Amino acid sequence: MNQAVQKNTLYVGGLAEEVNEAILHAAFIPFGDIKDVKTPLDHATQKHRSFGFVTFLEREDASAAMDNMDGAELYGRVLTVNYALPEKIKGGEQGWAAQPIWADADTWFERQQQEEEMKRLQEEQKAAMQVAEDLHRKKMAEEREGEKDEDPMAMAEAEVLKQNATS
């Protein structure tokens, strides 16, 4: 993982349905001052998605909470507690909604041109390889032709035939 870890925000997984932000806050407050508690909602059911985030004011408090609460039980469910990864925003730093629909047009055209150039170069390389292969086959065939002329057995037989013809 090459993303920077947020050392004062904890991911808390495995939450029971009954757990809300107030209960999550109460479970983690013994470890230090809490800045924020969030339990993302499922838009379809309007219930949390079995995980939440607890942000402490101090990194040391977050570390102590993670050490003590990972594997602990809350409302009959075993919790998984880790440092949270930063939230990803689709479409760059500001997100797709902050950009006009045509903002990607220039890069799209550039990508299309690059793809066409790559195809052209691959075709040229393929053609050059075919020419080199044909030349190699022709050279090998010529060498085989030359070998037939220089075959020592054939030369010896021809010499014997010449001697027999003259005698």
C-alpha positions as a printed NumPy array, in Angstrom:
array([[  0.   ,   0.   ,   0.   ],
       [  1.555,   3.184,  -1.142],
       [ -1.076,   5.466,   0.386],
       [ -0.226,   7.496,   3.452],
       [ -1.864,   6.18 ,   6.601],
       [ -3.8  ,   8.606,   8.783],
       [ -2.315,   7.922,  12.202],
       [ -5.027,   9.628,  14.242],
       [ -8.036,   8.149,  12.397],
       [ -9.026,   4.541,  13.015],
       [-11.09 ,   2.225,  10.864],
       [-13.437,   0.157,  13.051],
       [-14.918,  -2.849,  11.258],
       [-17.376,  -5.542,  12.318],
       [-19.937,  -3.235,  13.94 ],
       [-23.279,  -4.722,  14.988],
       [-26.471,  -3.147,  13.61 ],
       [-27.358,  -1.687,  17.024],
       [-24.123,   0.31 ,  17.227],
       [-24.487,   3.991,  16.371],
       [-22.049,   6.904,  16.474],
       [-22.851,   7.639,  20.142],
       [-22.118,   4.045,  21.196],
       [-18.921,   4.001,  19.116],
       [-17.873,   7.295,  20.751],
       [-18.559,   5.867,  24.222],
       [-16.525,   2.728,  23.455],
       [-13.44 ,   4.695,  22.353],
       [-13.503,   7.738,  24.679],
       [-11.522,   5.96 ,  27.464],
       [ -8.421,   6.147,  25.227],
       [ -8.411,   9.936,  24.708],
       [-10.191,  12.965,  23.304],
       [-12.153,  12.195,  20.157],
       [-12.404,  14.717,  17.351],
       [-14.966,  12.897,  15.169],
       [-16.937,   9.649,  14.811],
       [-18.521,   8.596,  11.519],
       [-20.472,   5.527,  10.45 ],
       [-21.081,   5.731,   6.669],
       [-24.647,   4.868,   5.705],
       [-25.844,   2.492,   3.024],
       [-28.034,   4.701,   0.826],
       [-30.527,   1.911,   0.135],
       [-31.172,   0.828,   3.751],
       [-30.136,   4.022,   5.59 ],
       [-28.235,   1.821,   8.066],
       [-24.494,   1.903,   8.633],
       [-22.374,  -0.458,   6.551],
       [-20.88 ,  -2.408,   9.536],
       [-17.874,  -0.116,   9.855],
       [-17.007,   3.334,  11.106],
       [-14.187,   5.799,  11.649],
       [-13.002,   7.301,  14.922],
       [-10.669,  10.311,  14.751],
       [ -8.656,  11.158,  17.855],
       [ -7.015,  14.506,  18.59 ],
       [ -3.712,  12.779,  19.437],
       [ -1.939,  10.029,  17.51 ],
       [ -0.875,   8.319,  20.733],
       [ -4.526,   8.005,  21.814],
       [ -5.412,   6.451,  18.442],
       [ -2.528,   4.001,  18.812],
       [ -3.649,   3.008,  22.331],
       [ -7.239,   2.555,  21.158],
       [ -6.134,   0.392,  18.23 ],
       [ -3.928,  -1.773,  20.458],
       [ -6.721,  -2.308,  22.983],
       [ -9.83 ,  -2.491,  20.786],
       [ -8.603,  -4.622,  17.87 ],
       [-10.167,  -8.032,  18.506],
       [-12.389,  -6.681,  21.301],
       [-16.107,  -7.462,  21.409],
       [-18.863,  -4.843,  21.117],
       [-22.535,  -5.87 ,  21.112],
       [-21.563,  -9.487,  20.474],
       [-19.363,  -8.751,  17.43 ],
       [-15.56 ,  -8.887,  17.28 ],
       [-14.088,  -5.579,  16.122],
       [-11.31 ,  -5.058,  13.609],
       [ -9.439,  -1.827,  14.334],
       [ -6.714,  -0.463,  12.031],
       [ -5.348,   2.886,  10.952],
       [ -7.619,   4.374,   8.292],
       [ -6.429,   5.045,   4.762],
       [ -7.18 ,   8.48 ,   3.285],
       [-10.447,   8.735,   1.429],
       [-10.123,   8.458,  -2.331],
       [-11.878,  11.082,  -4.394],
       [-12.69 ,   9.924,  -7.908],
       [-11.569,  12.221, -10.665],
       [ -8.537,  13.845,  -9.123],
       [ -8.208,  16.009,  -6.058],
       [-11.495,  17.87 ,  -6.532],
       [-13.546,  15.014,  -7.972],
       [-15.425,  14.597, -11.237],
       [-18.287,  16.851, -10.145],
       [-15.924,  19.838,  -9.974],
       [-14.941,  19.458, -13.654],
       [-16.914,  20.251, -16.816],
       [-17.755,  17.263, -18.977],
       [-15.345,  18.387, -21.718],
       [-12.386,  18.732, -19.317],
       [-11.147,  15.275, -20.257],
       [-11.429,  15.882, -24.026],
       [ -7.823,  17.021, -24.551],
       [ -6.338,  14.085, -22.67 ],
       [ -8.733,  11.701, -24.475],
       [ -7.495,  12.936, -27.867],
       [ -3.888,  12.651, -26.702],
       [ -4.481,   9.073, -25.538],
       [ -6.13 ,   8.222, -28.889],
       [ -3.179,   9.656, -30.803],
       [ -0.723,   7.756, -28.612],
       [ -2.635,   4.512, -29.165],
       [ -2.672,   5.075, -32.947],
       [  1.063,   5.844, -32.914],
       [  1.736,   2.659, -30.918],
       [ -0.281,   0.591, -33.411],
       [  1.592,   2.162, -36.339],
       [  4.964,   1.479, -34.694],
       [  3.97 ,  -2.109, -33.92 ],
       [  2.912,  -2.642, -37.556],
       [  6.205,  -1.169, -38.796],
       [  8.152,  -3.366, -36.42 ],
       [  6.162,  -6.422, -37.519],
       [  6.855,  -5.608, -41.195],
       [ 10.578,  -5.101, -40.485],
       [ 10.706,  -8.426, -38.638],
       [  8.999, -10.13 , -41.583],
       [ 11.561,  -8.666, -44.027],
       [ 14.444,  -9.751, -41.772],
       [ 12.954, -13.229, -41.468],
       [ 12.524, -13.509, -45.254],
       [ 16.154, -12.411, -45.811],
       [ 17.333, -14.957, -43.257],
       [ 15.361, -17.745, -44.969],
       [ 16.742, -16.729, -48.375],
       [ 20.301, -16.685, -47.006],
       [ 19.836, -20.111, -45.415],
       [ 18.443, -21.492, -48.679],
       [ 21.444, -20.092, -50.609],
       [ 23.827, -21.64 , -48.098],
       [ 22.113, -24.993, -48.553],
       [ 22.447, -24.61 , -52.331],
       [ 26.154, -23.843, -51.9  ],
       [ 26.568, -26.853, -49.64 ],
       [ 25.227, -29.116, -52.369],
       [ 27.926, -27.856, -54.726],
       [ 30.661, -28.322, -52.132],
       [ 29.538, -31.705, -50.85 ],
       [ 32.771, -33.719, -50.39 ],
       [ 31.082, -37.034, -51.232],
       [ 29.571, -35.607, -54.382],
       [ 32.945, -34.137, -55.372],
       [ 34.688, -37.467, -54.773],
       [ 32.07 , -39.305, -56.846],
       [ 32.438, -36.787, -59.664],
       [ 36.233, -37.221, -59.642],
       [ 35.912, -41.007, -59.772],
       [ 33.504, -40.709, -62.661],
       [ 35.933, -38.423, -64.5  ],
       [ 38.776, -40.862, -63.985],
       [ 36.66 , -43.767, -65.196],
       [ 35.589, -41.811, -68.25 ],
       [ 39.18 , -40.981, -69.248],
       [ 40.452, -44.48 , -68.812]])
